[in-house]
mmCIF file with all atom_site columns, C-alpha atoms in Angstrom:
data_model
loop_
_atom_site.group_PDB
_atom_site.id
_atom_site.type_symbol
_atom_site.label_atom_id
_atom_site.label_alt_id
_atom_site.label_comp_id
_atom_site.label_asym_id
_atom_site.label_entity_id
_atom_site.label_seq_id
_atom_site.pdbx_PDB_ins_code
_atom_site.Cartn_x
_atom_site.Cartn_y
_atom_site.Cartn_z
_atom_site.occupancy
_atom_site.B_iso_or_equiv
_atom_site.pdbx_formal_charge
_atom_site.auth_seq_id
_atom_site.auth_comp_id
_atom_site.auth_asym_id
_atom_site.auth_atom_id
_atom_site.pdbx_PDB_model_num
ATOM 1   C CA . UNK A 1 1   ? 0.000   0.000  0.000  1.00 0.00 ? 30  UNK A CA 1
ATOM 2   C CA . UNK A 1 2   ? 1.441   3.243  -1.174 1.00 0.00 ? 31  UNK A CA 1
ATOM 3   C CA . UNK A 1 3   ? 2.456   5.896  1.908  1.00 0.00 ? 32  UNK A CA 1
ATOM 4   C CA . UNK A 1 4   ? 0.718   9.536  1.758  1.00 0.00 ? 33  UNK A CA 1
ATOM 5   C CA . UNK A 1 5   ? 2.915   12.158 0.239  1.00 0.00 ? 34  UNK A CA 1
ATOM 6   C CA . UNK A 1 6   ? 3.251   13.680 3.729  1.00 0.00 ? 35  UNK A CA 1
ATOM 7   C CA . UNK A 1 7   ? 5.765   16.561 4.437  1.00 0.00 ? 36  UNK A CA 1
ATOM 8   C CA . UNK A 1 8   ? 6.836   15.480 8.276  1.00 0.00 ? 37  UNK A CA 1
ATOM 9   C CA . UNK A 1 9   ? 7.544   12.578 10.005 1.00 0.00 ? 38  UNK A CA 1
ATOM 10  C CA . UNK A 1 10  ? 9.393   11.716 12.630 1.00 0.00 ? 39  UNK A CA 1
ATOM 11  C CA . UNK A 1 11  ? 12.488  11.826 11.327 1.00 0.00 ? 40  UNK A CA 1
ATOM 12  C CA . UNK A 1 12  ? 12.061  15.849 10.972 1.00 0.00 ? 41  UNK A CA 1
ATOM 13  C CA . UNK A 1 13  ? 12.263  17.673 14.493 1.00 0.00 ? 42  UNK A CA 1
ATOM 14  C CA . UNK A 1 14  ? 9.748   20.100 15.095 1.00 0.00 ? 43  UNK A CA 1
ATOM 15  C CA . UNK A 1 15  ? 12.361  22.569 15.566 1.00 0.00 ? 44  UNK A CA 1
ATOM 16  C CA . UNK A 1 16  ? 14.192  21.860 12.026 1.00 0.00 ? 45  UNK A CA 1
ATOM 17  C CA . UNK A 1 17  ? 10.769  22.640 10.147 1.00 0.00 ? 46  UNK A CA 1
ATOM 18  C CA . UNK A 1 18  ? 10.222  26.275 12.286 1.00 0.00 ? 47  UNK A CA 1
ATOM 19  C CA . UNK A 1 19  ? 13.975  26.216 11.920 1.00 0.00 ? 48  UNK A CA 1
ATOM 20  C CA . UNK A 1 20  ? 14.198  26.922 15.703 1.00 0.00 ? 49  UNK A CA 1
ATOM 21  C CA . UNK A 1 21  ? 11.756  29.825 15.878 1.00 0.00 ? 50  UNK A CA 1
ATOM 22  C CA . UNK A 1 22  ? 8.924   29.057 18.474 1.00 0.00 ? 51  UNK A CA 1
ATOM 23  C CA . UNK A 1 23  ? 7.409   32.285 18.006 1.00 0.00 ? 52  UNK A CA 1
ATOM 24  C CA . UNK A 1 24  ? 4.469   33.029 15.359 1.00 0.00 ? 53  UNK A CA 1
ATOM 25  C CA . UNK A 1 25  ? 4.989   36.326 13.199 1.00 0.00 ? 54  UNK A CA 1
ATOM 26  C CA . UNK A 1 26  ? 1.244   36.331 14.252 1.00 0.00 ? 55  UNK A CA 1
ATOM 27  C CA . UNK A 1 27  ? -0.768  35.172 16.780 1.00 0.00 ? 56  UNK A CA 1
ATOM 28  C CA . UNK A 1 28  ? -3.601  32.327 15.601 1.00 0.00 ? 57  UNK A CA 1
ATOM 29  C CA . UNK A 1 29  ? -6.165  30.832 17.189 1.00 0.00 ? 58  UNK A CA 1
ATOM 30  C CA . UNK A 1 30  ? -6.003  27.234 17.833 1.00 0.00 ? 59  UNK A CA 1
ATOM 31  C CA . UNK A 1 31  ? -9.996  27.641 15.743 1.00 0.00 ? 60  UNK A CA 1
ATOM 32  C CA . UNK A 1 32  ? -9.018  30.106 13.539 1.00 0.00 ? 61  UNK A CA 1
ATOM 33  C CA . UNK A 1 33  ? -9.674  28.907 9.889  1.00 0.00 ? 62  UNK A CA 1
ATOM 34  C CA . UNK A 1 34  ? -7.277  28.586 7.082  1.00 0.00 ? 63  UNK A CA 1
ATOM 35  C CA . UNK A 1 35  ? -7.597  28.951 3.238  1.00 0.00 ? 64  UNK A CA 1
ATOM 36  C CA . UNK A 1 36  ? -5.066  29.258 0.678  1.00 0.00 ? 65  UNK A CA 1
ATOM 37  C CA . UNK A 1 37  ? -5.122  32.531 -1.507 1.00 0.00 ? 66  UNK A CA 1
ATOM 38  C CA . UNK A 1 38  ? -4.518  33.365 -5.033 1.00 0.00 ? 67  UNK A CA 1
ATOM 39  C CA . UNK A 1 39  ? -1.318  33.857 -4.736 1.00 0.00 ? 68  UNK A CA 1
ATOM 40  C CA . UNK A 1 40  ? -1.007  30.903 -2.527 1.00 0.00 ? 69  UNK A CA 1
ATOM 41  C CA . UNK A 1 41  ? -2.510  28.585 -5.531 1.00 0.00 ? 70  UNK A CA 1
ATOM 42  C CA . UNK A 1 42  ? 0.014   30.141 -8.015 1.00 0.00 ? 71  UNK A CA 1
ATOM 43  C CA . UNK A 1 43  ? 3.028   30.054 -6.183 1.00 0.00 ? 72  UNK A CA 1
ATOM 44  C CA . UNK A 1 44  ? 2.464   26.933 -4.591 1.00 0.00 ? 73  UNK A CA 1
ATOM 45  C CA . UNK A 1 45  ? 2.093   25.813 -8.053 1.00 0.00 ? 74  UNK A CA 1
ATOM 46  C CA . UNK A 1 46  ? 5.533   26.393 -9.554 1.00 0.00 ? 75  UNK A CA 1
ATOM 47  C CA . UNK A 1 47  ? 6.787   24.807 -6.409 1.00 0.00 ? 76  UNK A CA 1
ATOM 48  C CA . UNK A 1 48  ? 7.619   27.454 -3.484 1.00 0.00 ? 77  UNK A CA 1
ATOM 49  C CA . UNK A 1 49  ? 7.897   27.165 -0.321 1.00 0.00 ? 78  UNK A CA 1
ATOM 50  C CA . UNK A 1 50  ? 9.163   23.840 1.777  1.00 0.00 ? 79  UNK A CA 1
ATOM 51  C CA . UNK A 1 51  ? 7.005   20.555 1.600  1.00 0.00 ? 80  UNK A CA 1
ATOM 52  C CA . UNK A 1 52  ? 4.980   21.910 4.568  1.00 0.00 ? 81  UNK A CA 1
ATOM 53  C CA . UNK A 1 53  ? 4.349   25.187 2.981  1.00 0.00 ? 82  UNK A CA 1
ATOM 54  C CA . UNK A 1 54  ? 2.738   22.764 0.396  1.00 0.00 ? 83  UNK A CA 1
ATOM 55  C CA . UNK A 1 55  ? 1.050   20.648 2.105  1.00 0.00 ? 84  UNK A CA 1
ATOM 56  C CA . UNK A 1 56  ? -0.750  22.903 3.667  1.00 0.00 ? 85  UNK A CA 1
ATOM 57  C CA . UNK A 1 57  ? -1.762  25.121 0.373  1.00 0.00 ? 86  UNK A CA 1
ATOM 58  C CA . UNK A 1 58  ? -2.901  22.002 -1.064 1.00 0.00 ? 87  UNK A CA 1
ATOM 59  C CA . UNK A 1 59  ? -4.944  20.861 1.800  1.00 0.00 ? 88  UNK A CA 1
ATOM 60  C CA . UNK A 1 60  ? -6.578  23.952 2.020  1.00 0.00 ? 89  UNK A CA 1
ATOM 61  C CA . UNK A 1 61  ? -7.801  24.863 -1.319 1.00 0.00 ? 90  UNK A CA 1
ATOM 62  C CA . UNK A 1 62  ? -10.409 24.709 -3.131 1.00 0.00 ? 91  UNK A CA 1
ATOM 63  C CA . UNK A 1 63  ? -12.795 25.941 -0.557 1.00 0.00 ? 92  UNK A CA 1
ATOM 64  C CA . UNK A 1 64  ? -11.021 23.230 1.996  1.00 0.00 ? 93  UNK A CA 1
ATOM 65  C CA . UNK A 1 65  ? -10.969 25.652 4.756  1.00 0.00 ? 94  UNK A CA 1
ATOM 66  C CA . UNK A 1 66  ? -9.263  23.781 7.300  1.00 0.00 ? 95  UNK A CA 1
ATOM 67  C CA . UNK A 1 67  ? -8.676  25.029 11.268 1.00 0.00 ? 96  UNK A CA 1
ATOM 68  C CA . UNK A 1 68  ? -5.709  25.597 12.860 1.00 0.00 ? 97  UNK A CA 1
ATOM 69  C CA . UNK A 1 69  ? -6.297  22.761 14.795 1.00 0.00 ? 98  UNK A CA 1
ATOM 70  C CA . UNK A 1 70  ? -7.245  20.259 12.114 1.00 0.00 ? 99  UNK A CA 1
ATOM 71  C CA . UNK A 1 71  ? -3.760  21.460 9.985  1.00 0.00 ? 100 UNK A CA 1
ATOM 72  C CA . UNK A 1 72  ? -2.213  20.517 13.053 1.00 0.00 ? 101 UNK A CA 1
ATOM 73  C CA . UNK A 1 73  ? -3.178  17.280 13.536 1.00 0.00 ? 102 UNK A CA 1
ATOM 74  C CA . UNK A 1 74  ? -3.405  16.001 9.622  1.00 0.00 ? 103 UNK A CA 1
ATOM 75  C CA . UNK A 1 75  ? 0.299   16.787 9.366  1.00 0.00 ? 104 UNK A CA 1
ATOM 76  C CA . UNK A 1 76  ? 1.184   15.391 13.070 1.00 0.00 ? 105 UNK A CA 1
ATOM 77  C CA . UNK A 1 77  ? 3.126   18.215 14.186 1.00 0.00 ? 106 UNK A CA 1
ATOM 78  C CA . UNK A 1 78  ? 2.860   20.208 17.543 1.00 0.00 ? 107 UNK A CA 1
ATOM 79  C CA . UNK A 1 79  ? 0.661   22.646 17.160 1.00 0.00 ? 108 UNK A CA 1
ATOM 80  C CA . UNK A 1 80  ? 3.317   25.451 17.992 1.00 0.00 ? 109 UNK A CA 1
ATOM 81  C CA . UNK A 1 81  ? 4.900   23.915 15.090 1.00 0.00 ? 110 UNK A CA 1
ATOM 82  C CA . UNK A 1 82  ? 1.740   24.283 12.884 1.00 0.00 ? 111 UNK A CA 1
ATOM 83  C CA . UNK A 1 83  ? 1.030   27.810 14.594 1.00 0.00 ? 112 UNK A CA 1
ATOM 84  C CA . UNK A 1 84  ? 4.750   28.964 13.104 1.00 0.00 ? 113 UNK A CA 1
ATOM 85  C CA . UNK A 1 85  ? 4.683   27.533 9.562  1.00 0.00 ? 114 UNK A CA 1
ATOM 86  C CA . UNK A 1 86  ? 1.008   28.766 9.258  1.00 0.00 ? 115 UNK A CA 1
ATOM 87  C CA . UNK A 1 87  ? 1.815   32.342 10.401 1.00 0.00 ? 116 UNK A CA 1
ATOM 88  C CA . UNK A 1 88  ? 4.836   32.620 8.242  1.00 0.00 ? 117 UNK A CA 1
ATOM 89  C CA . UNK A 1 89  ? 2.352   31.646 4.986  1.00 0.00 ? 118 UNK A CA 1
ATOM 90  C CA . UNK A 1 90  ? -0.031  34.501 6.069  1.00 0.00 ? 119 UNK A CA 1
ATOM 91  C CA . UNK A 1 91  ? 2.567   36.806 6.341  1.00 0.00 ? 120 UNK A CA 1
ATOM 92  C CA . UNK A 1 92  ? 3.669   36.247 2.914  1.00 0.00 ? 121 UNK A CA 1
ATOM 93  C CA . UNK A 1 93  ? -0.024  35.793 1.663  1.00 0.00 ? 122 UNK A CA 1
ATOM 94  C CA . UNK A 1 94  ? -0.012  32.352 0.640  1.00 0.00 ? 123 UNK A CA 1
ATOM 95  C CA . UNK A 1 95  ? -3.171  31.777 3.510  1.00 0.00 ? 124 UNK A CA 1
ATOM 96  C CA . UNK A 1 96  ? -5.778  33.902 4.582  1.00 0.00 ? 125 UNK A CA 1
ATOM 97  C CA . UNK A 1 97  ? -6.443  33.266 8.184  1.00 0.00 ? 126 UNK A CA 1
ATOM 98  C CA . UNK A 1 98  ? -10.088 33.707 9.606  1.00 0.00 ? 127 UNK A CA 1
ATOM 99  C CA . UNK A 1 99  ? -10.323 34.532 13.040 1.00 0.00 ? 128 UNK A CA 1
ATOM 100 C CA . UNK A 1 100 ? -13.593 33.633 15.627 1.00 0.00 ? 129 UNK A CA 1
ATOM 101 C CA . UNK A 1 101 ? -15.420 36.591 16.699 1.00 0.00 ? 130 UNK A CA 1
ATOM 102 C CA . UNK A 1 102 ? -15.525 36.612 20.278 1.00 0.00 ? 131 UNK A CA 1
ATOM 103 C CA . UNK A 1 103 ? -18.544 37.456 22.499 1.00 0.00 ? 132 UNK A CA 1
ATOM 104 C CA . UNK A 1 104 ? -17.203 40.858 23.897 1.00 0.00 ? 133 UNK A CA 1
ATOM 105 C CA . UNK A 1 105 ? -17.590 42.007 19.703 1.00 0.00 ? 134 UNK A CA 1
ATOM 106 C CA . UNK A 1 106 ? -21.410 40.888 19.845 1.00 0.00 ? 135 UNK A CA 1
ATOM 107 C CA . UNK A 1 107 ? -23.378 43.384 19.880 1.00 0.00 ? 136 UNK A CA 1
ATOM 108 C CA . UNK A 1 108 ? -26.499 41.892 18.780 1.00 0.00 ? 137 UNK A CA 1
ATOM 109 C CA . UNK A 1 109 ? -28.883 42.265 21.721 1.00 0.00 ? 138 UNK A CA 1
ATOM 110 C CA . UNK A 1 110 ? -30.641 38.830 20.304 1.00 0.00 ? 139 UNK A CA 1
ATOM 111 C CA . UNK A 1 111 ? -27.626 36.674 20.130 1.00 0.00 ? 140 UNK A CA 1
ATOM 112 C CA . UNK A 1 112 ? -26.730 37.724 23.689 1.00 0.00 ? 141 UNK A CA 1
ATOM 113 C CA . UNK A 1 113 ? -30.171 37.001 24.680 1.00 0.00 ? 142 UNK A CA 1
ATOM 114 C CA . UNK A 1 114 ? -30.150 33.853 23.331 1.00 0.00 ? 143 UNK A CA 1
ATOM 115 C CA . UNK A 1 115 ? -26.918 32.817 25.279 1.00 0.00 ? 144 UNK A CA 1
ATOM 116 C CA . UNK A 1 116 ? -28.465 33.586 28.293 1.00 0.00 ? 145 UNK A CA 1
ATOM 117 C CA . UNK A 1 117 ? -31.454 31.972 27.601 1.00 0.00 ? 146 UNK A CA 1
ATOM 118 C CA . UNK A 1 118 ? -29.618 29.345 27.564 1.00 0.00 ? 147 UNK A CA 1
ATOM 119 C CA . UNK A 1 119 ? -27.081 29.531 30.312 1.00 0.00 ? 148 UNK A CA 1
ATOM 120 C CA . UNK A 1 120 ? -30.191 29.765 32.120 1.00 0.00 ? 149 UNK A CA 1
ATOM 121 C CA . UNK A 1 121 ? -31.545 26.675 31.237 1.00 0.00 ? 150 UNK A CA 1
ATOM 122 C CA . UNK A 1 122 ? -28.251 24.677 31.954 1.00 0.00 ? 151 UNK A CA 1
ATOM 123 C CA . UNK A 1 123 ? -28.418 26.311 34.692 1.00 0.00 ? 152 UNK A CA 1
ATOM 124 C CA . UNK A 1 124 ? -31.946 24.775 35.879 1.00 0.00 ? 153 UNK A CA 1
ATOM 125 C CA . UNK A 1 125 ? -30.416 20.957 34.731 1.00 0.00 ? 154 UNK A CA 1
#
Protein backbone atom coordinates (compact mmCIF):
# COMPACT_ATOMS: atom_id res chain seq x y z
CA UNK A 1 0.00 0.00 0.00
CA UNK A 2 1.44 3.24 -1.17
CA UNK A 3 2.46 5.90 1.91
CA UNK A 4 0.72 9.54 1.76
CA UNK A 5 2.92 12.16 0.24
CA UNK A 6 3.25 13.68 3.73
CA UNK A 7 5.76 16.56 4.44
CA UNK A 8 6.84 15.48 8.28
CA UNK A 9 7.54 12.58 10.00
CA UNK A 10 9.39 11.72 12.63
CA UNK A 11 12.49 11.83 11.33
CA UNK A 12 12.06 15.85 10.97
CA UNK A 13 12.26 17.67 14.49
CA UNK A 14 9.75 20.10 15.09
CA UNK A 15 12.36 22.57 15.57
CA UNK A 16 14.19 21.86 12.03
CA UNK A 17 10.77 22.64 10.15
CA UNK A 18 10.22 26.28 12.29
CA UNK A 19 13.97 26.22 11.92
CA UNK A 20 14.20 26.92 15.70
CA UNK A 21 11.76 29.83 15.88
CA UNK A 22 8.92 29.06 18.47
CA UNK A 23 7.41 32.29 18.01
CA UNK A 24 4.47 33.03 15.36
CA UNK A 25 4.99 36.33 13.20
CA UNK A 26 1.24 36.33 14.25
CA UNK A 27 -0.77 35.17 16.78
CA UNK A 28 -3.60 32.33 15.60
CA UNK A 29 -6.16 30.83 17.19
CA UNK A 30 -6.00 27.23 17.83
CA UNK A 31 -10.00 27.64 15.74
CA UNK A 32 -9.02 30.11 13.54
CA UNK A 33 -9.67 28.91 9.89
CA UNK A 34 -7.28 28.59 7.08
CA UNK A 35 -7.60 28.95 3.24
CA UNK A 36 -5.07 29.26 0.68
CA UNK A 37 -5.12 32.53 -1.51
CA UNK A 38 -4.52 33.37 -5.03
CA UNK A 39 -1.32 33.86 -4.74
CA UNK A 40 -1.01 30.90 -2.53
CA UNK A 41 -2.51 28.58 -5.53
CA UNK A 42 0.01 30.14 -8.02
CA UNK A 43 3.03 30.05 -6.18
CA UNK A 44 2.46 26.93 -4.59
CA UNK A 45 2.09 25.81 -8.05
CA UNK A 46 5.53 26.39 -9.55
CA UNK A 47 6.79 24.81 -6.41
CA UNK A 48 7.62 27.45 -3.48
CA UNK A 49 7.90 27.17 -0.32
CA UNK A 50 9.16 23.84 1.78
CA UNK A 51 7.01 20.56 1.60
CA UNK A 52 4.98 21.91 4.57
CA UNK A 53 4.35 25.19 2.98
CA UNK A 54 2.74 22.76 0.40
CA UNK A 55 1.05 20.65 2.10
CA UNK A 56 -0.75 22.90 3.67
CA UNK A 57 -1.76 25.12 0.37
CA UNK A 58 -2.90 22.00 -1.06
CA UNK A 59 -4.94 20.86 1.80
CA UNK A 60 -6.58 23.95 2.02
CA UNK A 61 -7.80 24.86 -1.32
CA UNK A 62 -10.41 24.71 -3.13
CA UNK A 63 -12.79 25.94 -0.56
CA UNK A 64 -11.02 23.23 2.00
CA UNK A 65 -10.97 25.65 4.76
CA UNK A 66 -9.26 23.78 7.30
CA UNK A 67 -8.68 25.03 11.27
CA UNK A 68 -5.71 25.60 12.86
CA UNK A 69 -6.30 22.76 14.80
CA UNK A 70 -7.24 20.26 12.11
CA UNK A 71 -3.76 21.46 9.98
CA UNK A 72 -2.21 20.52 13.05
CA UNK A 73 -3.18 17.28 13.54
CA UNK A 74 -3.40 16.00 9.62
CA UNK A 75 0.30 16.79 9.37
CA UNK A 76 1.18 15.39 13.07
CA UNK A 77 3.13 18.21 14.19
CA UNK A 78 2.86 20.21 17.54
CA UNK A 79 0.66 22.65 17.16
CA UNK A 80 3.32 25.45 17.99
CA UNK A 81 4.90 23.91 15.09
CA UNK A 82 1.74 24.28 12.88
CA UNK A 83 1.03 27.81 14.59
CA UNK A 84 4.75 28.96 13.10
CA UNK A 85 4.68 27.53 9.56
CA UNK A 86 1.01 28.77 9.26
CA UNK A 87 1.81 32.34 10.40
CA UNK A 88 4.84 32.62 8.24
CA UNK A 89 2.35 31.65 4.99
CA UNK A 90 -0.03 34.50 6.07
CA UNK A 91 2.57 36.81 6.34
CA UNK A 92 3.67 36.25 2.91
CA UNK A 93 -0.02 35.79 1.66
CA UNK A 94 -0.01 32.35 0.64
CA UNK A 95 -3.17 31.78 3.51
CA UNK A 96 -5.78 33.90 4.58
CA UNK A 97 -6.44 33.27 8.18
CA UNK A 98 -10.09 33.71 9.61
CA UNK A 99 -10.32 34.53 13.04
CA UNK A 100 -13.59 33.63 15.63
CA UNK A 101 -15.42 36.59 16.70
CA UNK A 102 -15.52 36.61 20.28
CA UNK A 103 -18.54 37.46 22.50
CA UNK A 104 -17.20 40.86 23.90
CA UNK A 105 -17.59 42.01 19.70
CA UNK A 106 -21.41 40.89 19.85
CA UNK A 107 -23.38 43.38 19.88
CA UNK A 108 -26.50 41.89 18.78
CA UNK A 109 -28.88 42.27 21.72
CA UNK A 110 -30.64 38.83 20.30
CA UNK A 111 -27.63 36.67 20.13
CA UNK A 112 -26.73 37.72 23.69
CA UNK A 113 -30.17 37.00 24.68
CA UNK A 114 -30.15 33.85 23.33
CA UNK A 115 -26.92 32.82 25.28
CA UNK A 116 -28.46 33.59 28.29
CA UNK A 117 -31.45 31.97 27.60
CA UNK A 118 -29.62 29.34 27.56
CA UNK A 119 -27.08 29.53 30.31
CA UNK A 120 -30.19 29.77 32.12
CA UNK A 121 -31.54 26.67 31.24
CA UNK A 122 -28.25 24.68 31.95
CA UNK A 123 -28.42 26.31 34.69
CA UNK A 124 -31.95 24.78 35.88
CA UNK A 125 -30.42 20.96 34.73
Amino acid sequence: MPERDEPTGALVRPYAVTRGRTRPKLEIALEALVETTVRGRSGMGRGQGGSEHQYIAAMCDGGRVQSLAEIAARMQLPLGVARVIVADMASDGLVAVYEPTSLEDETDAVGTELLERVLSGLRRL
